[in-house]
PDB file of C-alpha atoms in Angstrom:
ATOM      1  CA  MET A   1     161.742 112.070 104.865  1.00 88.00           C
ATOM      2  CA  ARG A   2     160.734 110.485 100.867  1.00 90.00           C
ATOM      3  CA  LEU A   3     156.842 109.777 101.002  1.00 93.00           C
ATOM      4  CA  GLN A   4     157.059 105.858 101.045  1.00 91.00           C
ATOM      5  CA  LYS A   5     159.221 106.078 103.072  1.00 89.00           C
ATOM      6  CA  TYR A   6     157.089 107.957 106.098  1.00 90.00           C
ATOM      7  CA  LEU A   7     154.094 106.115 104.937  1.00 91.00           C
ATOM      8  CA  ALA A   8     155.518 103.025 106.221  1.00 87.00           C
ATOM      9  CA  ASP A   9     157.413 104.185 109.896  1.00 86.00           C
ATOM     10  CA  CYS A  10     153.458 105.081 110.075  1.00 87.00           C
ATOM     11  CA  GLY A  11     152.434 101.792 109.283  1.00 84.00           C
ATOM     12  CA  VAL A  12     150.571 101.548 106.746  1.00 88.00           C
ATOM     13  CA  ALA A  13     152.273  99.330 104.743  1.00 86.00           C
ATOM     14  CA  SER A  14     155.592  97.874 103.812  1.00 85.00           C
ATOM     15  CA  ARG A  15     158.279 100.261 101.787  1.00 87.00           C
ATOM     16  CA  ARG A  16     157.685  98.350  98.189  1.00 86.00           C
ATOM     17  CA  LYS A  17     154.000  98.377  99.185  1.00 88.00           C
ATOM     18  CA  CYS A  18     153.926 102.173  99.769  1.00 92.00           C
ATOM     19  CA  GLU A  19     155.259 102.537  96.780  1.00 92.00           C
ATOM     20  CA  GLU A  20     152.466 101.063  95.045  1.00 91.00           C
ATOM     21  CA  LEU A  21     149.849 102.248  96.425  1.00 92.00           C
ATOM     22  CA  ILE A  22     151.704 105.662  95.534  1.00 94.00           C
ATOM     23  CA  LYS A  23     151.446 104.647  91.988  1.00 93.00           C
ATOM     24  CA  GLN A  24     147.742 103.714  92.402  1.00 92.00           C
ATOM     25  CA  GLY A  25     147.110 107.067  93.730  1.00 93.00           C
ATOM     26  CA  ARG A  26     145.925 106.653  96.891  1.00 93.00           C
ATOM     27  CA  ILE A  27     147.863 108.413  98.806  1.00 94.00           C
ATOM     28  CA  LYS A  28     147.674 112.190  99.539  1.00 94.00           C
ATOM     29  CA  ILE A  29     149.846 115.700 100.644  1.00 95.00           C
ATOM     30  CA  ASN A  30     147.975 118.424 101.761  1.00 94.00           C
ATOM     31  CA  GLY A  31     144.569 116.691  99.981  1.00 93.00           C
ATOM     32  CA  SER A  32     145.762 117.009  96.575  1.00 93.00           C
ATOM     33  CA  VAL A  33     146.749 113.274  95.188  1.00 94.00           C
ATOM     34  CA  VAL A  34     150.562 111.896  94.250  1.00 93.00           C
ATOM     35  CA  SER A  35     151.510 109.857  92.148  1.00 89.00           C
ATOM     36  CA  GLU A  36     155.410 109.729  91.707  1.00 88.00           C
ATOM     37  CA  LEU A  37     157.811 108.266  94.168  1.00 88.00           C
ATOM     38  CA  GLY A  38     160.606 110.298  95.680  1.00 85.00           C
ATOM     39  CA  ILE A  39     158.298 113.003  96.435  1.00 91.00           C
ATOM     40  CA  LYS A  40     159.448 114.390  99.677  1.00 91.00           C
ATOM     41  CA  VAL A  41     157.849 115.267 102.523  1.00 91.00           C
ATOM     42  CA  ASN A  42     157.894 118.327 104.908  1.00 89.00           C
ATOM     43  CA  ASP A  43     156.801 120.042 108.026  1.00 84.00           C
ATOM     44  CA  GLY A  44     153.445 120.430 108.368  1.00 85.00           C
ATOM     45  CA  ASP A  45     152.336 118.268 105.601  1.00 91.00           C
ATOM     46  CA  LYS A  46     149.437 116.151 105.990  1.00 91.00           C
ATOM     47  CA  ILE A  47     148.910 112.884 104.420  1.00 94.00           C
ATOM     48  CA  SER A  48     146.552 111.006 103.764  1.00 94.00           C
ATOM     49  CA  PHE A  49     146.133 107.347 102.852  1.00 92.00           C
ATOM     50  CA  ASP A  50     142.321 106.116 101.130  1.00 91.00           C
ATOM     51  CA  ASP A  51     141.302 109.892 102.423  1.00 91.00           C
ATOM     52  CA  LYS A  52     142.405 108.984 106.799  1.00 89.00           C
ATOM     53  CA  ILE A  53     145.273 110.724 108.044  1.00 90.00           C
ATOM     54  CA  VAL A  54     147.758 108.920 108.494  1.00 89.00           C
ATOM     55  CA  SER A  55     150.767 110.005 111.288  1.00 83.00           C
ATOM     56  CA  LEU A  56     154.081 108.631 112.654  1.00 81.00           C
ATOM     57  CA  LYS A  57     154.154 106.454 115.295  1.00 69.00           C
ATOM     58  CA  GLY A  58     156.459 107.114 118.183  1.00 72.00           C
ATOM     59  CA  VAL A  59     156.614 103.323 119.591  1.00 82.00           C
ATOM     60  CA  LYS A  60     157.953 100.951 117.098  1.00 89.00           C
ATOM     61  CA  VAL A  61     156.315  96.947 118.594  1.00 92.00           C
ATOM     62  CA  TYR A  62     157.168  93.680 116.726  1.00 96.00           C
ATOM     63  CA  TYR A  63     154.804  90.929 116.734  1.00 97.00           C
ATOM     64  CA  MET A  64     154.959  86.816 115.676  1.00 98.00           C
ATOM     65  CA  LEU A  65     151.381  85.500 113.904  1.00 98.00           C
ATOM     66  CA  ASN A  66     151.128  82.323 113.781  1.00 99.00           C
ATOM     67  CA  LYS A  67     149.356  82.293 110.704  1.00 99.00           C
ATOM     68  CA  PRO A  68     146.465  80.125 109.744  1.00 98.00           C
ATOM     69  CA  GLU A  69     145.521  78.956 105.837  1.00 98.00           C
ATOM     70  CA  GLY A  70     142.813  80.737 104.639  1.00 96.00           C
ATOM     71  CA  TYR A  71     143.745  84.544 105.051  1.00 97.00           C
ATOM     72  CA  ILE A  72     145.645  87.021 102.869  1.00 96.00           C
ATOM     73  CA  THR A  73     148.773  88.411 103.909  1.00 96.00           C
ATOM     74  CA  SER A  74     147.791  92.085 103.479  1.00 93.00           C
ATOM     75  CA  VAL A  75     146.319  94.839 105.070  1.00 91.00           C
ATOM     76  CA  THR A  76     143.543  95.187 103.354  1.00 87.00           C
ATOM     77  CA  ASP A  77     142.109  93.295 100.662  1.00 89.00           C
ATOM     78  CA  ASP A  78     139.780  94.297  97.853  1.00 87.00           C
ATOM     79  CA  ARG A  79     137.527  91.238  97.681  1.00 92.00           C
ATOM     80  CA  GLY A  80     136.263  91.603 101.113  1.00 90.00           C
ATOM     81  CA  ARG A  81     138.602  88.116 102.124  1.00 93.00           C
ATOM     82  CA  GLN A  82     140.103  87.775 105.882  1.00 96.00           C
ATOM     83  CA  THR A  83     143.643  89.275 105.991  1.00 97.00           C
ATOM     84  CA  VAL A  84     146.517  88.743 108.696  1.00 97.00           C
ATOM     85  CA  ILE A  85     145.610  91.930 110.168  1.00 96.00           C
ATOM     86  CA  ASP A  86     142.248  90.756 111.389  1.00 96.00           C
ATOM     87  CA  LEU A  87     144.282  88.679 113.855  1.00 97.00           C
ATOM     88  CA  VAL A  88     145.486  91.082 115.341  1.00 95.00           C
ATOM     89  CA  PRO A  89     143.852  92.350 118.272  1.00 91.00           C
ATOM     90  CA  ASP A  90     145.478  96.146 118.478  1.00 86.00           C
ATOM     91  CA  LYS A  91     144.180  97.708 115.083  1.00 83.00           C
ATOM     92  CA  SER A  92     145.263 101.348 116.218  1.00 80.00           C
ATOM     93  CA  GLU A  93     149.512 100.255 116.669  1.00 82.00           C
ATOM     94  CA  ARG A  94     148.890  99.443 112.586  1.00 86.00           C
ATOM     95  CA  VAL A  95     151.057  96.756 112.177  1.00 92.00           C
ATOM     96  CA  PHE A  96     151.599  95.365 108.534  1.00 93.00           C
ATOM     97  CA  PRO A  97     153.085  92.052 107.722  1.00 96.00           C
ATOM     98  CA  VAL A  98     157.465  91.423 106.964  1.00 95.00           C
ATOM     99  CA  GLY A  99     157.321  89.872 104.051  1.00 91.00           C
ATOM    100  CA  ARG A 100     154.664  87.009 102.898  1.00 90.00           C
ATOM    101  CA  LEU A 101     152.838  84.261 103.054  1.00 95.00           C
ATOM    102  CA  ASP A 102     150.523  83.080 100.328  1.00 94.00           C
ATOM    103  CA  TYR A 103     147.107  82.082 101.207  1.00 95.00           C
ATOM    104  CA  GLN A 104     147.164  78.447 101.776  1.00 96.00           C
ATOM    105  CA  THR A 105     150.146  78.457 103.412  1.00 98.00           C
ATOM    106  CA  SER A 106     150.259  78.178 107.818  1.00 98.00           C
ATOM    107  CA  GLY A 107     153.464  79.661 109.911  1.00 98.00           C
ATOM    108  CA  MET A 108     155.282  82.483 110.955  1.00 99.00           C
ATOM    109  CA  LEU A 109     154.795  85.746 109.526  1.00 98.00           C
ATOM    110  CA  LEU A 110     156.282  89.083 111.643  1.00 98.00           C
ATOM    111  CA  LEU A 111     154.640  92.263 112.010  1.00 97.00           C
ATOM    112  CA  THR A 112     155.374  95.959 112.456  1.00 94.00           C
ATOM    113  CA  ASN A 113     154.900  99.038 111.895  1.00 90.00           C
ATOM    114  CA  ASP A 114     158.975  99.844 111.833  1.00 90.00           C
ATOM    115  CA  GLY A 115     159.281 100.136 107.844  1.00 86.00           C
ATOM    116  CA  ASP A 116     162.863  99.996 108.229  1.00 87.00           C
ATOM    117  CA  PHE A 117     162.779  96.881 109.994  1.00 92.00           C
ATOM    118  CA  ALA A 118     160.623  95.160 107.362  1.00 92.00           C
ATOM    119  CA  TYR A 119     162.745  96.795 104.217  1.00 88.00           C
ATOM    120  CA  LYS A 120     165.785  94.922 105.848  1.00 89.00           C
ATOM    121  CA  MET A 121     163.951  92.195 106.036  1.00 92.00           C
ATOM    122  CA  THR A 122     162.504  91.089 103.046  1.00 89.00           C
ATOM    123  CA  HIS A 123     165.118  93.673 100.348  1.00 83.00           C
ATOM    124  CA  PRO A 124     167.641  90.747  98.671  1.00 79.00           C
ATOM    125  CA  LYS A 125     171.042  91.510  99.700  1.00 80.00           C
ATOM    126  CA  HIS A 126     170.102  90.235 103.200  1.00 80.00           C
ATOM    127  CA  ILE A 127     169.982  87.030 103.027  1.00 84.00           C
ATOM    128  CA  ILE A 128     168.093  85.725 105.901  1.00 91.00           C
ATOM    129  CA  PRO A 129     167.213  81.600 105.964  1.00 95.00           C
ATOM    130  CA  LYS A 130     164.205  80.791 106.209  1.00 97.00           C
ATOM    131  CA  THR A 131     162.580  77.092 107.402  1.00 98.00           C
ATOM    132  CA  TYR A 132     159.271  75.027 105.996  1.00 98.00           C
ATOM    133  CA  VAL A 133     157.674  72.545 106.418  1.00 99.00           C
ATOM    134  CA  ALA A 134     156.134  70.667 103.154  1.00 98.00           C
ATOM    135  CA  LYS A 135     153.423  67.557 103.236  1.00 98.00           C
ATOM    136  CA  VAL A 136     153.990  66.490  99.476  1.00 98.00           C
ATOM    137  CA  LYS A 137     152.260  63.779  97.959  1.00 97.00           C
ATOM    138  CA  GLY A 138     154.101  60.492  97.389  1.00 96.00           C
ATOM    139  CA  GLU A 139     157.415  59.110  99.120  1.00 95.00           C
ATOM    140  CA  VAL A 140     160.366  61.522  97.766  1.00 96.00           C
ATOM    141  CA  SER A 141     163.258  59.856  96.753  1.00 96.00           C
ATOM    142  CA  LYS A 142     167.466  60.173  97.676  1.00 96.00           C
ATOM    143  CA  GLU A 143     167.921  61.422  93.949  1.00 97.00           C
ATOM    144  CA  SER A 144     164.495  63.975  94.388  1.00 97.00           C
ATOM    145  CA  ILE A 145     165.908  64.844  97.460  1.00 98.00           C
ATOM    146  CA  GLU A 146     169.854  65.902  96.327  1.00 97.00           C
ATOM    147  CA  LEU A 147     167.917  67.974  93.458  1.00 97.00           C
ATOM    148  CA  LEU A 148     166.178  69.791  95.703  1.00 97.00           C
ATOM    149  CA  LYS A 149     168.918  71.077  98.111  1.00 98.00           C
ATOM    150  CA  ASN A 150     171.412  71.377  95.063  1.00 97.00           C
ATOM    151  CA  GLY A 151     169.044  73.470  93.012  1.00 95.00           C
ATOM    152  CA  VAL A 152     165.905  72.974  90.713  1.00 96.00           C
ATOM    153  CA  ARG A 153     165.022  74.466  88.199  1.00 94.00           C
ATOM    154  CA  ILE A 154     161.683  77.114  88.153  1.00 92.00           C
ATOM    155  CA  GLU A 155     160.522  78.806  85.150  1.00 86.00           C
ATOM    156  CA  ASN A 156     163.502  80.996  84.761  1.00 87.00           C
ATOM    157  CA  TYR A 157     166.006  80.622  86.959  1.00 89.00           C
ATOM    158  CA  ILE A 158     167.515  77.602  89.098  1.00 95.00           C
ATOM    159  CA  THR A 159     167.415  77.890  92.989  1.00 95.00           C
ATOM    160  CA  SER A 160     169.913  78.198  95.346  1.00 94.00           C
ATOM    161  CA  LYS A 161     171.360  75.722  97.325  1.00 95.00           C
ATOM    162  CA  ALA A 162     168.548  74.730 100.413  1.00 97.00           C
ATOM    163  CA  LYS A 163     168.526  72.072 103.310  1.00 98.00           C
ATOM    164  CA  VAL A 164     166.236  69.106 102.847  1.00 98.00           C
ATOM    165  CA  GLU A 165     165.550  66.318 105.222  1.00 97.00           C
ATOM    166  CA  VAL A 166     162.599  64.345 105.613  1.00 98.00           C
ATOM    167  CA  VAL A 167     160.842  64.410 108.944  1.00 97.00           C
ATOM    168  CA  ALA A 168     157.780  61.685 108.241  1.00 97.00           C
ATOM    169  CA  CYS A 169     156.663  59.947 105.851  1.00 94.00           C
ATOM    170  CA  ASP A 170     154.316  56.955 104.603  1.00 91.00           C
ATOM    171  CA  SER A 171     153.269  55.049 101.551  1.00 86.00           C
ATOM    172  CA  TYR A 172     151.316  58.491 100.066  1.00 95.00           C
ATOM    173  CA  THR A 173     152.751  60.823 101.696  1.00 97.00           C
ATOM    174  CA  THR A 174     156.446  62.737 102.597  1.00 98.00           C
ATOM    175  CA  SER A 175     156.677  65.752 105.311  1.00 98.00           C
ATOM    176  CA  LEU A 176     160.082  67.550 104.636  1.00 98.00           C
ATOM    177  CA  GLN A 177     161.816  70.284 105.910  1.00 99.00           C
ATOM    178  CA  ILE A 178     163.219  72.884 104.079  1.00 98.00           C
ATOM    179  CA  THR A 179     165.399  76.133 104.747  1.00 98.00           C
ATOM    180  CA  ILE A 180     165.571  78.913 102.337  1.00 97.00           C
ATOM    181  CA  HIS A 181     167.264  81.999 102.006  1.00 93.00           C
ATOM    182  CA  GLU A 182     165.445  83.748  99.320  1.00 88.00           C
ATOM    183  CA  GLY A 183     162.289  84.565  98.501  1.00 80.00           C
ATOM    184  CA  LYS A 184     160.862  83.562  95.449  1.00 85.00           C
ATOM    185  CA  ASN A 185     156.861  84.146  94.458  1.00 87.00           C
ATOM    186  CA  ARG A 186     155.480  80.545  96.237  1.00 93.00           C
ATOM    187  CA  GLN A 187     158.813  79.405  95.747  1.00 95.00           C
ATOM    188  CA  ILE A 188     158.505  75.686  98.017  1.00 97.00           C
ATOM    189  CA  ARG A 189     155.318  74.699  96.059  1.00 97.00           C
ATOM    190  CA  LYS A 190     156.972  75.292  92.684  1.00 96.00           C
ATOM    191  CA  MET A 191     160.014  73.431  93.926  1.00 97.00           C
ATOM    192  CA  CYS A 192     158.882  70.565  95.062  1.00 98.00           C
ATOM    193  CA  THR A 193     156.208  70.209  92.077  1.00 97.00           C
ATOM    194  CA  ALA A 194     159.286  70.564  89.929  1.00 96.00           C
ATOM    195  CA  VAL A 195     160.483  67.070  91.690  1.00 97.00           C
ATOM    196  CA  GLY A 196     157.312  65.451  91.069  1.00 96.00           C
ATOM    197  CA  HIS A 197     155.119  65.810  94.337  1.00 97.00           C
ATOM    198  CA  ASN A 198     152.548  68.762  94.621  1.00 97.00           C
ATOM    199  CA  VAL A 199     152.189  70.124  97.888  1.00 98.00           C
ATOM    200  CA  ILE A 200     149.291  69.152 100.313  1.00 98.00           C
ATOM    201  CA  SER A 201     150.247  71.161 102.990  1.00 98.00           C
ATOM    202  CA  LEU A 202     153.029  74.297 103.543  1.00 98.00           C
ATOM    203  CA  LYS A 203     153.850  75.924 107.307  1.00 98.00           C
ATOM    204  CA  ARG A 204     156.658  78.469 107.741  1.00 98.00           C
ATOM    205  CA  VAL A 205     158.126  77.323 111.022  1.00 98.00           C
ATOM    206  CA  ALA A 206     161.708  79.452 111.440  1.00 98.00           C
ATOM    207  CA  ILE A 207     162.682  83.016 110.574  1.00 97.00           C
ATOM    208  CA  GLY A 208     166.129  82.073 110.817  1.00 95.00           C
ATOM    209  CA  ASN A 209     166.877  80.847 114.304  1.00 95.00           C
ATOM    210  CA  ILE A 210     164.025  81.501 115.416  1.00 97.00           C
ATOM    211  CA  GLY A 211     160.745  79.049 115.466  1.00 97.00           C
ATOM    212  CA  LEU A 212     157.450  79.495 116.097  1.00 96.00           C
ATOM    213  CA  ASN A 213     157.373  76.871 119.490  1.00 93.00           C
ATOM    214  CA  ASP A 214     153.921  76.609 121.110  1.00 94.00           C
ATOM    215  CA  LEU A 215     152.549  79.791 119.617  1.00 98.00           C
ATOM    216  CA  ARG A 216     149.042  78.418 118.903  1.00 98.00           C
ATOM    217  CA  LEU A 217     147.417  78.338 115.171  1.00 98.00           C
ATOM    218  CA  GLY A 218     145.927  82.245 114.974  1.00 98.00           C
ATOM    219  CA  ASN A 219     147.843  83.469 117.473  1.00 98.00           C
ATOM    220  CA  ILE A 220     150.238  86.517 118.672  1.00 98.00           C
ATOM    221  CA  ARG A 221     152.992  88.027 120.513  1.00 97.00           C
ATOM    222  CA  LYS A 222     155.587  90.757 121.018  1.00 95.00           C
ATOM    223  CA  LEU A 223     158.827  88.803 120.291  1.00 96.00           C
ATOM    224  CA  THR A 224     161.484  88.938 122.811  1.00 96.00           C
ATOM    225  CA  CYS A 225     163.798  91.397 123.130  1.00 93.00           C
ATOM    226  CA  ASP A 226     166.784  88.876 122.046  1.00 95.00           C
ATOM    227  CA  GLU A 227     164.616  87.666 118.495  1.00 96.00           C
ATOM    228  CA  LEU A 228     164.555  91.387 117.506  1.00 95.00           C
ATOM    229  CA  LYS A 229     168.102  91.276 118.267  1.00 94.00           C
ATOM    230  CA  TYR A 230     169.327  88.607 117.104  1.00 95.00           C
ATOM    231  CA  LEU A 231     167.054  89.676 113.716  1.00 95.00           C
ATOM    232  CA  ASN A 232     168.313  92.986 113.599  1.00 91.00           C
ATOM    233  CA  ASN A 233     172.000  91.827 113.585  1.00 90.00           C
ATOM    234  CA  LEU A 234     171.195  89.365 110.066  1.00 84.00           C
TER     235      LEU A 234
END
């Protein structure tokens, strides 16, 4: 088994994040630092992350968190800020976030110790719709809605088609429900800015057809068997 997959299966982080940890020299095999990708783990090897031994977990767990604003989507933070792991009651399960939500974004975030599941949910080849509610400044015109639906230029690329509808508005703000099928960095915020409307607040409300429903802000629950089956079949 390759080192990055072993680390992900141990619940250290997602496979991509584990690759970063290896490059940073934070992983050791039998006491020696390794910094190259592709190294294989053999039976009997002792693997450590930041000098703490890690081992494979027998039971895979899958959670949904309603993330509040002001939490980093990471296992640890070098600057000492609160992370989403601080909201997990049982730290022994060594879960990590699947994908990311910005520091100032709230809403649905999946957590797991299953590296294969996280890899599938975040790899670009798997097209998984994600739905957000963005509260923006000003009244959004029909023309701007059409632009958001059909694709807007962000930096050096044009966004894919999106589903966009107005869910609330007044003279000063508009709340848009936006469903996208890609996950560029800060994409929703940049899309709204591209049509002249800065985002006041942003919340992810669904992944596929699985919604937050009545999960309260800051709370966490296990995914149901049906939810997990649905996500694995996307």
